[in-house]
Short mmCIF file of C-alpha atoms in Angstrom, two decimals:
data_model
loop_
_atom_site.label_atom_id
_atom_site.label_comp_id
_atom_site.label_asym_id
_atom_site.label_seq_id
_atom_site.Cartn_x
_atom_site.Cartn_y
_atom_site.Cartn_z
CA UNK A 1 0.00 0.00 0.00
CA UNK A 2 1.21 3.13 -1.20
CA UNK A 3 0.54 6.58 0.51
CA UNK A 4 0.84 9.97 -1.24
CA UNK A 5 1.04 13.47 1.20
CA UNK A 6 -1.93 15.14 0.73
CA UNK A 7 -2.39 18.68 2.84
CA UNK A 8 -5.79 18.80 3.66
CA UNK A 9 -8.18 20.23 1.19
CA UNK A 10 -5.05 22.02 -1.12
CA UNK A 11 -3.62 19.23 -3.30
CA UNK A 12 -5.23 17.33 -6.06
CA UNK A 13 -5.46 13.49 -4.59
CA UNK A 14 -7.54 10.65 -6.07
CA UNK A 15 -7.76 7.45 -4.00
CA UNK A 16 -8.26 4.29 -5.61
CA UNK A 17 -9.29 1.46 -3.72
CA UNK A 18 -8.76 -2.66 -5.26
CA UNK A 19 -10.52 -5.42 -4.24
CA UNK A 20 -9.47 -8.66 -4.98
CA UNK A 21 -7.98 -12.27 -3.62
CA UNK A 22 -5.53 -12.46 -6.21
CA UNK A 23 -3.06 -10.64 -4.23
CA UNK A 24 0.22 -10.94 -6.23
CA UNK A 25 -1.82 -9.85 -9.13
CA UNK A 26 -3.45 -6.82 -7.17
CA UNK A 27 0.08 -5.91 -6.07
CA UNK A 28 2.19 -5.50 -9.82
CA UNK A 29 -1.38 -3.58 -10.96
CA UNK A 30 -0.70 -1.35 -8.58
CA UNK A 31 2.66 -0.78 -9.27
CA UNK A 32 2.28 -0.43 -12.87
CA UNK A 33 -0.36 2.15 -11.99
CA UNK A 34 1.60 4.33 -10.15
CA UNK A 35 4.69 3.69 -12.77
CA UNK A 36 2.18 6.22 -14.89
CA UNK A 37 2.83 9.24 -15.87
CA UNK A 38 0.21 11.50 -14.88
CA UNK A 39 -0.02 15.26 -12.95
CA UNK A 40 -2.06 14.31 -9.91
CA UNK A 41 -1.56 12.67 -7.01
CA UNK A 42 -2.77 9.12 -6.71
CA UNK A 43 -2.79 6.51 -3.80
CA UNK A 44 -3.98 2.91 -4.25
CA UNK A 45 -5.22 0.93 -1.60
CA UNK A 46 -5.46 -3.06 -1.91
CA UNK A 47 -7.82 -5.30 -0.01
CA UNK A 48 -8.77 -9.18 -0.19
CA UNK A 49 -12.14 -8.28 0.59
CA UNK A 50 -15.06 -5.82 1.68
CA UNK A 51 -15.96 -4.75 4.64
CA UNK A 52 -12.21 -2.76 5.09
CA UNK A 53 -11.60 -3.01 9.26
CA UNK A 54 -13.44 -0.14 10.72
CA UNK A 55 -10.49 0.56 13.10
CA UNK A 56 -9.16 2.74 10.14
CA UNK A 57 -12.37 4.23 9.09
CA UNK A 58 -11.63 7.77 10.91
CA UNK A 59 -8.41 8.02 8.78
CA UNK A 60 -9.29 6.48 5.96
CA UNK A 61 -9.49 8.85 3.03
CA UNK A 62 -12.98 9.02 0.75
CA UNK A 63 -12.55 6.59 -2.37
CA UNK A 64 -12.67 8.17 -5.94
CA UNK A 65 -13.12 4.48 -7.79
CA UNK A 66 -13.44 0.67 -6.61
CA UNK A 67 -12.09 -1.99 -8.71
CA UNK A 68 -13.43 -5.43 -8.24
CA UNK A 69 -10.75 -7.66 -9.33
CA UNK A 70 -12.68 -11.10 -10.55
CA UNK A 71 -10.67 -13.94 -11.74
CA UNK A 72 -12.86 -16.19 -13.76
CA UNK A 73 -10.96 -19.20 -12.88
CA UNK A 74 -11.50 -19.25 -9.10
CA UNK A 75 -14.90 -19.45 -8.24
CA UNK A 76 -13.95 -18.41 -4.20
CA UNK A 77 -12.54 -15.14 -5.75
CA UNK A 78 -15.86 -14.44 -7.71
CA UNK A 79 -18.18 -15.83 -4.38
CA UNK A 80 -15.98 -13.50 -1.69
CA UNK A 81 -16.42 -10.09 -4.45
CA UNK A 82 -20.08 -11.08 -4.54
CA UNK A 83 -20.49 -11.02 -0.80
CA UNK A 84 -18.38 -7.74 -0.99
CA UNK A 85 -20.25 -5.60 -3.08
CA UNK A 86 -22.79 -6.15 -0.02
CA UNK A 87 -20.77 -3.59 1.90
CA UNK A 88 -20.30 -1.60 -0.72
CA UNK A 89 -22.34 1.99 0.10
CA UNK A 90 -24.85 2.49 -3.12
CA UNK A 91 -23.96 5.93 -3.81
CA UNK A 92 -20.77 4.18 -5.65
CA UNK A 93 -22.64 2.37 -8.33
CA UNK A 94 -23.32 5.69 -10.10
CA UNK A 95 -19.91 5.49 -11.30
CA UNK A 96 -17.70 4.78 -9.11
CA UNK A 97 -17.24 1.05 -9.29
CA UNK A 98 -15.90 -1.07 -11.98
CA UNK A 99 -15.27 -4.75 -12.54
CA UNK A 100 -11.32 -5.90 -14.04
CA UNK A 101 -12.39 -9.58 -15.18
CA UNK A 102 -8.86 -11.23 -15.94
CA UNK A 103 -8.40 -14.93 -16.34
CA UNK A 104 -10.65 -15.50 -19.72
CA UNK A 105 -8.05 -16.43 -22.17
CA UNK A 106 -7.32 -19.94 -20.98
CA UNK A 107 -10.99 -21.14 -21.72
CA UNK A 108 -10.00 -24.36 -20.16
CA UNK A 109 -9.62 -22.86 -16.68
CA UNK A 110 -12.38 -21.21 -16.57
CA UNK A 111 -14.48 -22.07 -13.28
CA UNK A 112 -16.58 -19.15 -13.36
CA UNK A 113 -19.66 -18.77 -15.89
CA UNK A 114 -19.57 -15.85 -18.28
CA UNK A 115 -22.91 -15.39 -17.82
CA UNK A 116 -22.89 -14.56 -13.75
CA UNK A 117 -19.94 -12.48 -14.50
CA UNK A 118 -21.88 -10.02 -17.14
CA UNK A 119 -25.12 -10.64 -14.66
CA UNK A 120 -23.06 -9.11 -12.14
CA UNK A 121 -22.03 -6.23 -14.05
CA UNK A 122 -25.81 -5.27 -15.05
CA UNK A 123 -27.36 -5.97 -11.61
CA UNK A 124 -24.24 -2.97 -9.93
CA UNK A 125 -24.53 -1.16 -12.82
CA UNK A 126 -20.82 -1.25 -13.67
CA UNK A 127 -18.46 -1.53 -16.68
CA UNK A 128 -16.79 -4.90 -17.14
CA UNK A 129 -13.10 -4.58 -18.38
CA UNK A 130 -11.35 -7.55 -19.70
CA UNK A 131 -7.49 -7.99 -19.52
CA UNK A 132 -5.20 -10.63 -18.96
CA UNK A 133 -2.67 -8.73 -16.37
CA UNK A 134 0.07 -10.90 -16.67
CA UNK A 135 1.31 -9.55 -19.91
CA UNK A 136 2.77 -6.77 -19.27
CA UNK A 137 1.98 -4.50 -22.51
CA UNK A 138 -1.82 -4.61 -21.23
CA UNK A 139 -1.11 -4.27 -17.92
CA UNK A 140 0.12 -1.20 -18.87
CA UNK A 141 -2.77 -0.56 -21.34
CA UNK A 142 -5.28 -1.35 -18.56
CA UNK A 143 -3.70 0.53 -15.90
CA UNK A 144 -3.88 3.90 -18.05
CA UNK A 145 -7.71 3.18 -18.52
CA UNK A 146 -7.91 2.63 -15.25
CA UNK A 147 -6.05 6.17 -14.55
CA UNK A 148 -8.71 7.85 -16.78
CA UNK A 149 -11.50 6.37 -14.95
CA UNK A 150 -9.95 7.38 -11.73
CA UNK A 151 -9.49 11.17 -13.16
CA UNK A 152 -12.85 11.17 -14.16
CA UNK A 153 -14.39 9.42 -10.87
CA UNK A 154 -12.29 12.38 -8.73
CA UNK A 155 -14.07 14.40 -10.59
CA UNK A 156 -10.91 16.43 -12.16
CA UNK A 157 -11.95 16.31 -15.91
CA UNK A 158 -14.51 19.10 -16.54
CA UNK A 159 -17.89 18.45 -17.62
CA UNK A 160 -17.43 14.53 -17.92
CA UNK A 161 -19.34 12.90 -14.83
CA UNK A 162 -18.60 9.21 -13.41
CA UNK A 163 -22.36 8.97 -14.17
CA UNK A 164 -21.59 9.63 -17.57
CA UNK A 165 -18.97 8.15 -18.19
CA UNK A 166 -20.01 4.70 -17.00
CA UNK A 167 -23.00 4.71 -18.78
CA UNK A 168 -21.01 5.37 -21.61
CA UNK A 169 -18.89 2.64 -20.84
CA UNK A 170 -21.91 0.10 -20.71
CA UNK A 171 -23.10 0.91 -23.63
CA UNK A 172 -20.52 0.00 -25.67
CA UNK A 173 -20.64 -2.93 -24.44
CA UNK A 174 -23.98 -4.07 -24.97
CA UNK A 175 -23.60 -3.90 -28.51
CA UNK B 1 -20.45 -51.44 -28.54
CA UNK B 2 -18.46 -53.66 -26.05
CA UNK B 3 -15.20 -52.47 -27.09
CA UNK B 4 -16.05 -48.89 -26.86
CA UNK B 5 -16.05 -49.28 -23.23
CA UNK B 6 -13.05 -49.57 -20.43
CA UNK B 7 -10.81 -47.83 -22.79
CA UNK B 8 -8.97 -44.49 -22.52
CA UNK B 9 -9.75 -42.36 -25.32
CA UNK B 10 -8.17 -39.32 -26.69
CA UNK B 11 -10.79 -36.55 -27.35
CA UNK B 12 -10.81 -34.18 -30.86
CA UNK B 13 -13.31 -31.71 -32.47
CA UNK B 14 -13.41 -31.75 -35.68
CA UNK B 15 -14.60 -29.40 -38.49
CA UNK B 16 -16.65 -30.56 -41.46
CA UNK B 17 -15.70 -32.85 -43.83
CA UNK B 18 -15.67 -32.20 -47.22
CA UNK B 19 -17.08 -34.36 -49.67
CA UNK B 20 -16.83 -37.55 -47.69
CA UNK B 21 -18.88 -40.64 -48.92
CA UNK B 22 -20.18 -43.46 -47.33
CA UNK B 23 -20.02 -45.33 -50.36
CA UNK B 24 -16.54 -44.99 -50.94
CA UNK B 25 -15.36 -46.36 -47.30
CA UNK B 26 -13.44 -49.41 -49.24
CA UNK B 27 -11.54 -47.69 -51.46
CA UNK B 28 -11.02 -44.96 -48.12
CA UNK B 29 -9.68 -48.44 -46.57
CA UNK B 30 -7.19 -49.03 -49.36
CA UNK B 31 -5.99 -45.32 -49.46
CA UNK B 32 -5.47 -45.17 -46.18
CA UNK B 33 -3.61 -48.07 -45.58
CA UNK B 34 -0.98 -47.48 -48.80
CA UNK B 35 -0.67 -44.25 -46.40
CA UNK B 36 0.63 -45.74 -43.44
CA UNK B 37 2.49 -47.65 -44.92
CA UNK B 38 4.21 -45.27 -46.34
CA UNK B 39 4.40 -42.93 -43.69
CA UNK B 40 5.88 -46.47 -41.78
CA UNK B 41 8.65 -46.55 -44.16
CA UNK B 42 9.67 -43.01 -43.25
CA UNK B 43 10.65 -44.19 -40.16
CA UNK B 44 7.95 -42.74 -38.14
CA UNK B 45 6.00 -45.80 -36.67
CA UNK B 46 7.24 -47.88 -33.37
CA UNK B 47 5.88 -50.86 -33.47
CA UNK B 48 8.17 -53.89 -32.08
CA UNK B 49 7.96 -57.34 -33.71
CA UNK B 50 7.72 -58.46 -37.55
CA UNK B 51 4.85 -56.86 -39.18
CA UNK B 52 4.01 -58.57 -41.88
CA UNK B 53 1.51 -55.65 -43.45
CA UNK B 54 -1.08 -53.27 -42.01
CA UNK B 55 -4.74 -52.71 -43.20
CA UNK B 56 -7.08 -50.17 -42.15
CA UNK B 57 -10.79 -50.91 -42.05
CA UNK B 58 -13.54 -48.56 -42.32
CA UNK B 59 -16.96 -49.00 -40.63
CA UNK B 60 -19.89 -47.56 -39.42
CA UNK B 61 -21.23 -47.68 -35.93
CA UNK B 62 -25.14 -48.41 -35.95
CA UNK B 63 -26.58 -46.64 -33.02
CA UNK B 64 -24.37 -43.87 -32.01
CA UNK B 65 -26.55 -41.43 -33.12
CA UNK B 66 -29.35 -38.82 -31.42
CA UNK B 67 -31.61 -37.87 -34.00
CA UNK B 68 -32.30 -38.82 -37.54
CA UNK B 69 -30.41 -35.91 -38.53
CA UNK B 70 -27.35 -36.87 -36.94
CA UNK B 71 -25.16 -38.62 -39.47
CA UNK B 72 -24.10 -42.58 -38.90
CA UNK B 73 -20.78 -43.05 -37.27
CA UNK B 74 -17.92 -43.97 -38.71
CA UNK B 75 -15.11 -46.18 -37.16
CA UNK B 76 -11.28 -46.41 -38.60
CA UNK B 77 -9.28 -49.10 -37.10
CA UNK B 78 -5.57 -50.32 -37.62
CA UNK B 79 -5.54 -53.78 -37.94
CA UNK B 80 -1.62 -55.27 -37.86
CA UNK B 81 -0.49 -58.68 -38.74
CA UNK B 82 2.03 -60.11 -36.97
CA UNK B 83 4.04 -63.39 -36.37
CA UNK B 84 3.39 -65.09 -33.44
CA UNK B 85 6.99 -67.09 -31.95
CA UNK B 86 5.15 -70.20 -32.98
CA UNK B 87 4.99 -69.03 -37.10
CA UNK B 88 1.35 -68.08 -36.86
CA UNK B 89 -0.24 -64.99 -38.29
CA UNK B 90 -2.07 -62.82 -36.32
CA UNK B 91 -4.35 -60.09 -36.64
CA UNK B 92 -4.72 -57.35 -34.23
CA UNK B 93 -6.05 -54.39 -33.99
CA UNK B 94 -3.60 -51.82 -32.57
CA UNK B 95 -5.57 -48.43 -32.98
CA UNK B 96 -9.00 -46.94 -33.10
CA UNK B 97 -10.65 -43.77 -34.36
CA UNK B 98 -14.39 -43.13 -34.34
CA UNK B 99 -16.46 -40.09 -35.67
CA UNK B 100 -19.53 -39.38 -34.37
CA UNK B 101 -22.07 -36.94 -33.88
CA UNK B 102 -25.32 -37.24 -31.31
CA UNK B 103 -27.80 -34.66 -31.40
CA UNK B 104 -25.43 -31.90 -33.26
CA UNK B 105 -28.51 -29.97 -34.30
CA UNK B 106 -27.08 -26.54 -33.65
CA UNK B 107 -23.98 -27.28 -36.30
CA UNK B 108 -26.30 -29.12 -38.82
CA UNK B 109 -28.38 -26.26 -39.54
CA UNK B 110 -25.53 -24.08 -41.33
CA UNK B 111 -24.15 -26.82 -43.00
CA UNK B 112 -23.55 -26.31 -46.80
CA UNK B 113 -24.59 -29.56 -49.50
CA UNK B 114 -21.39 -31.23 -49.34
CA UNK B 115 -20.65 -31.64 -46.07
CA UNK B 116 -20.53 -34.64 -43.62
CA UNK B 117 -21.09 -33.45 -40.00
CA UNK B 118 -19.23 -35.82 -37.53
CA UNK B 119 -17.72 -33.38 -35.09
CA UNK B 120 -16.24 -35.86 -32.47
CA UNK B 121 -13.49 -37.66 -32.50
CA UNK B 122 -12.02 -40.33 -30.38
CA UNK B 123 -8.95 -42.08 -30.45
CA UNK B 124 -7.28 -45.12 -28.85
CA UNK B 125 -3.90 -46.04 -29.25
CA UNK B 126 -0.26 -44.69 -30.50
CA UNK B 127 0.30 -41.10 -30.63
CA UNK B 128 1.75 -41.82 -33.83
CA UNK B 129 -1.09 -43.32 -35.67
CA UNK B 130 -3.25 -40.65 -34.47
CA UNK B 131 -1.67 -37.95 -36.09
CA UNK B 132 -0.95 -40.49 -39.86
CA UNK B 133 -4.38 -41.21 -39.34
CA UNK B 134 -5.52 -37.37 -38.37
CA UNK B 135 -3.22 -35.74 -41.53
CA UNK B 136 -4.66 -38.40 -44.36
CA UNK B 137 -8.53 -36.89 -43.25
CA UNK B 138 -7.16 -33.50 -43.22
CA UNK B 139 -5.74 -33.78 -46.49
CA UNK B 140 -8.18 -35.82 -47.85
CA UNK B 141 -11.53 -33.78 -46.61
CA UNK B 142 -10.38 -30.46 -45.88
CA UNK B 143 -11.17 -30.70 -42.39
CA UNK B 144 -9.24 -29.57 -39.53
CA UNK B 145 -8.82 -31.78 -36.32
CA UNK B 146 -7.93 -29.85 -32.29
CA UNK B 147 -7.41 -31.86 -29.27
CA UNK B 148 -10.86 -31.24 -27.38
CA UNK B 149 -9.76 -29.72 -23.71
CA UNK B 150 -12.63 -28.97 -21.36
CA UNK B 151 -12.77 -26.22 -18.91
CA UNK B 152 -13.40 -27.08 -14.89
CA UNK B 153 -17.10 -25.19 -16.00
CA UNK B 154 -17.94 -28.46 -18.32
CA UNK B 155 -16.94 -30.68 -15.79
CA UNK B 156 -18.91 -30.10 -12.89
CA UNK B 157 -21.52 -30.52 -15.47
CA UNK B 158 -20.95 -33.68 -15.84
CA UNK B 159 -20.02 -34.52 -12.73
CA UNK B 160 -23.81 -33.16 -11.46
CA UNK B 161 -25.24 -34.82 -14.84
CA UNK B 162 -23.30 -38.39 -14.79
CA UNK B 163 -23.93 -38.21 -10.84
CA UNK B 164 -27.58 -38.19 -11.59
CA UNK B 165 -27.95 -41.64 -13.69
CA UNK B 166 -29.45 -44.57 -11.86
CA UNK B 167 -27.13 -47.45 -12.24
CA UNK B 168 -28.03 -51.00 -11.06
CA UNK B 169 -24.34 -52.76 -10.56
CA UNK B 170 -21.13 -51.35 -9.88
CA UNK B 171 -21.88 -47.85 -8.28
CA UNK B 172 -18.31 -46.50 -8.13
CA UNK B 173 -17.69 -43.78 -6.35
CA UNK B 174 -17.84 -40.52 -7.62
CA UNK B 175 -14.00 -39.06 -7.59
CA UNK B 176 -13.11 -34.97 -8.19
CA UNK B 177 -9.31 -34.15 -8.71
CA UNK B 178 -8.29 -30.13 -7.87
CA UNK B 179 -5.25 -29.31 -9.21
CA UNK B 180 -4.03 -26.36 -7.24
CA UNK B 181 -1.03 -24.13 -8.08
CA UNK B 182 1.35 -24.71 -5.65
CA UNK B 183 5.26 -23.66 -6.29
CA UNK B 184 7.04 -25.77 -6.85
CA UNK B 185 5.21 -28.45 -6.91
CA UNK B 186 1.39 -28.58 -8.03
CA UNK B 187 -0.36 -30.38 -5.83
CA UNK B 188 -3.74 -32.60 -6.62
CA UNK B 189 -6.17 -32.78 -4.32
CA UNK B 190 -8.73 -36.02 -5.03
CA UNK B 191 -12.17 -36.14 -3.40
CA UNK B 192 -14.32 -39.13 -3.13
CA UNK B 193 -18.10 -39.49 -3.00
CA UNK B 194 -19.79 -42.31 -2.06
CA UNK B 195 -21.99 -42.82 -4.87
CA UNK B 196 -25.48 -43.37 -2.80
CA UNK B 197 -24.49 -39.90 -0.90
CA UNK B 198 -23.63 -38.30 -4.25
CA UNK B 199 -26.71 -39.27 -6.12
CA UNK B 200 -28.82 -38.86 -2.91
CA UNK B 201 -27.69 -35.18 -2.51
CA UNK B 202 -28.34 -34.95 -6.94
CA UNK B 203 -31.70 -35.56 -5.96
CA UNK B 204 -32.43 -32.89 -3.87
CA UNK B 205 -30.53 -30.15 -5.94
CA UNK B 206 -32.35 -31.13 -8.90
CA UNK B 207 -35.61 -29.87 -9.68
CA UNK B 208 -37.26 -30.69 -13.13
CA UNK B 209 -37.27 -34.45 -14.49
CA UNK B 210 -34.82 -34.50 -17.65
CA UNK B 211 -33.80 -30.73 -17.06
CA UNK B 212 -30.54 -29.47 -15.54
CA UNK B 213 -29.96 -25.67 -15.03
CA UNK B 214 -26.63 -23.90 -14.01
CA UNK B 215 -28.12 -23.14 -10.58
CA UNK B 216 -28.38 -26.72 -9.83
CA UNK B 217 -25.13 -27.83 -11.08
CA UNK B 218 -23.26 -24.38 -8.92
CA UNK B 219 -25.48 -25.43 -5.99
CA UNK B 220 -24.63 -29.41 -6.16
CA UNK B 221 -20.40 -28.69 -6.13
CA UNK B 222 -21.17 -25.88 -3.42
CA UNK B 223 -22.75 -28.18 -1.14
CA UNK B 224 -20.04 -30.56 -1.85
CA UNK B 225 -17.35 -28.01 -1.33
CA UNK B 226 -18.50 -26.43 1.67
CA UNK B 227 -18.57 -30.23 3.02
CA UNK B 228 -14.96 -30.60 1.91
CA UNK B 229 -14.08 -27.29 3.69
CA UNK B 230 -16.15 -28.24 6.79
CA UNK B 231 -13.40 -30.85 8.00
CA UNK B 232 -10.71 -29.81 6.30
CA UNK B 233 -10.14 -26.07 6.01
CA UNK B 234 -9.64 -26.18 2.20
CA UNK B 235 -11.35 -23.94 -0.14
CA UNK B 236 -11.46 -26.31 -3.51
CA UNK B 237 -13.75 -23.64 -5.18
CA UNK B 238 -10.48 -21.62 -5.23
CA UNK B 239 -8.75 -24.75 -6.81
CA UNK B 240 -9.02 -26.37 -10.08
CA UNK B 241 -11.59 -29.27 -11.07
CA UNK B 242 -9.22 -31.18 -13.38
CA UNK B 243 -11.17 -34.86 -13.65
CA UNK B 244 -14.06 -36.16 -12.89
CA UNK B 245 -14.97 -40.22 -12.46
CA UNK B 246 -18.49 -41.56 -11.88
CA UNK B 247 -19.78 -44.99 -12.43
CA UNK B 248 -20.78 -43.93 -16.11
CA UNK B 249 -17.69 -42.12 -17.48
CA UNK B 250 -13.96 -40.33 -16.54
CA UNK B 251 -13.13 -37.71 -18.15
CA UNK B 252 -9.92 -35.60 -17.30
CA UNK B 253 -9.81 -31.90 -18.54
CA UNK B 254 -6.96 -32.64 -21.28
CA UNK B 255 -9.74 -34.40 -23.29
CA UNK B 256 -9.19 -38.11 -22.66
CA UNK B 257 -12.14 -40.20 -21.66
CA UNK B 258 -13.00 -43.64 -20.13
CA UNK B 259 -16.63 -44.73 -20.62
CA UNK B 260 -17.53 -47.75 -18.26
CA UNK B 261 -21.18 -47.98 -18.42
CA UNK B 262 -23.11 -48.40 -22.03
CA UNK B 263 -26.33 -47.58 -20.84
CA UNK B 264 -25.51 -44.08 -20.84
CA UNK B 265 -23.54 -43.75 -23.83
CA UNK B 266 -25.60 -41.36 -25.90
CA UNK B 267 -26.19 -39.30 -22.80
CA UNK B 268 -22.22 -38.68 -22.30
CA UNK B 269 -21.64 -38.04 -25.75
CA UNK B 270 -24.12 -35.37 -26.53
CA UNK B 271 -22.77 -33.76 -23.78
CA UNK B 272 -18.85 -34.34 -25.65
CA UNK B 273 -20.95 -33.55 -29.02
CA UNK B 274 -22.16 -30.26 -27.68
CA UNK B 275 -18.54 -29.19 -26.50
CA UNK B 276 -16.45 -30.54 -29.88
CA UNK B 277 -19.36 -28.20 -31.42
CA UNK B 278 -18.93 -25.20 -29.24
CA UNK B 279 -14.95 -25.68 -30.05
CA UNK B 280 -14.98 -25.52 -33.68
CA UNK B 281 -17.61 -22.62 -34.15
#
């Protein structure tokens, strides 16, 4: 876990928070994310699962953007993000939440059905992004998206709203 | 049928083949064994002991089929000659190959005129022969042959499915390998059902007669892994279902499968049908 210094209230920050029980994998995305070049300050925070301990609450920062890290090929990774998103306040589905599904390429591992997966995204409301984030060219790719989201989410790109954006997001991939 | 059964067979979807004729299966028979033959001379083949010459024999399998539409099986076997120490000639076969499609509705409906539908393919016996006998039929009918892997998905299906048939005699038990990644060594985990608990718990999951939904098959390996976790602390939903071995059939997620019952046959390969056919489109 990665802290940047924010002064209260004066510097640009945008928190992004991972969820996952991949943890090695959770770890190098975050790295690569922060590898990024970008003008604001970021800091990433990783978790296995949802709720976070409450002993932290009082300094815990407010989140910009969740991402739900589901591995199709471990069906206790998809089962513990499903009884996550439980504790996950609602105000966050406008936007604010978004689903990294890794693990589809090797169809013969797959333990988890495609069709719960894009169920889940349409019953939160969220974007599903697929990547396979052991190659390291789309790590890269994905963390950048990922960046942009988290811009837009803090709400530092004028006149684009995580509403908005995220609905723009699932549209595209209905079609 | 007999000799379908207690055998390990190597699974392959195959694409449509092109201008294929039931007719012609002896002349196929004669081609195919001037082929290996040939392809023996090269120096590719392995066999040990004086082989005196090797014939192929086409045939087709009565029975093996769902519907009407579904075309008739066919069956390719290696039959070598061989001396015996006591100066007798005998013939055995030493490799099998059968086609075969049961209830392949979905793929028949595109098909264009001259095409012969048999997307399954299973093989028994040498590597080698397999892939003489796989590169004649690609060269010969345009088709195009892939080792038929199946995901840990497809085989909780048929664990919940095969778990499900009534049989009379010889209820084995009902045995799930894990493979779990494990550096350096992977380790496999094997669970076994007894097959009166197994079926017995089938029956409650399942709702409908002759219907099985994903629901049912998720909730029949949850109950069974929360079981598994209950006394030993392991989470195999986190793991990887890698075989699967009822009474009726074992099948391991490489694609090779042991079929032990007949009563079921058709049953087990639809199921095979429907995945060779998801695999090629």
């Amino acid at each position: 876990m990665t802290e940047s210094r924010t002064k209260l209230g004066v510097e640009k920050g945008c928190v992004n928070q991972l969820v996952g029980t991949d943890e090695d994998l959770q770890r190098q995305l975050a790295q690569t994310i922060l590898k990024e070049k970008k003008d604001f300050k970021i800091s990433i925070h990783l978790a296995t699962s949802l709720p976070l301990p409450a002993e932290r609450d009082h300094i815990r920062p407010r989140i910009d953007l969740i991402v739900f890290m589901i591995n199709v090929q471990s069906k206790y990774g998809f089962k513990n993000i499903e009884a996550s998103l439980a504790h996950v306040d609602a105000n966050f589905f406008l936007g604010k939440v978004c689903f990294l599904v890794t693990g589809v390429g090797r169809v013969n591992h797959c333990s988890v059905d495609m069709s719960a997966v894009r169920k889940l995204g349409d019953v939160y409301c969220s974007p599903l992004v697929f990547c396979e984030l052991e190659l390291e060219g789309i790590r890269i790719s994905t963390a950048q998206r990922l960046l942009r989201m988290l811009q837009i989410c803090a709400g530092h790109v004028p006149g684009v709203s995580a509403l908005f954006f995220s609905s723009l997001m699932r549209s595209s991939n209905d079609e | 049928m007999a000799f379908l059964l207690r055998k390990q067979w190597a699974l392959y979807s195959v694409t449509p083949l092109y201008k294929f004729s039931y007719a012609n299966m002896k002349e196929y028979s004669r081609h195919l064994s001037a082929f290996v033959a040939a392809e023996k001379q090269k120096g590719l083949a392995m066999v040990v002991g004086i082989d005196l010459s090797i014939k192929v024999i086409f045939s087709t399998l009565l029975g093996l089929k769902g519907t009407d539409r579904d075309q008739a099986a066919i069956l390719v076997q290696i039959a070598s000659k061989t001396q015996t120490i006591s100066g007798k000639e005998e013939e055995k076969v030493v490799w099998s190959g059968w086609f075969c499609c049961v209830f392949g509705d979905e793929l028949l409906e595109n098909v264009p005129e001259d095409f012969i539908c048999l997307p399954l393919f299973l093989a028994n016996g040498a590597e080698t022969y397999t892939a003489i006998i796989g590169t004649w039929f690609q060269k010969t009918f345009d088709c195009c042959f892939s080792r038929l892997t199946i995901s840990p998905l497809n085989l909780a299906w048929m664990a919940a499915m095969w778990t499900g048939y009534k049989v009379d005699s010889h209820a084995v038990a009902t045995e799930l390998i894990f493979s779990v990644p494990c550096i350096p060594q992977r380790l496999d985990i094997s669970y076994a059902i007894h097959p009166e608990d197994a079926q017995a718990l089938w029956d409650t999951v399942q709702n409908t007669q002759g219907e099985v939904t994903q629901e049912e098959v998720d909730l029949f390996m949850d109950c069974l892994y929360s079981h598994f976790h209950r006394h030993f602390k392991i989470h195999l939903s986190a793991t990887r279902l890698v075989k699967v071995s009822t009474s009726i059939a074992s099948v391991h997620s490489d694609g090779n499968l042991k079929i032990l019952q007949s009563k079921y046959l058709i049953g087990v390969l639809m199921l095979l049908t429907e995945l060779a056919i998801l695999q090629i489109q």
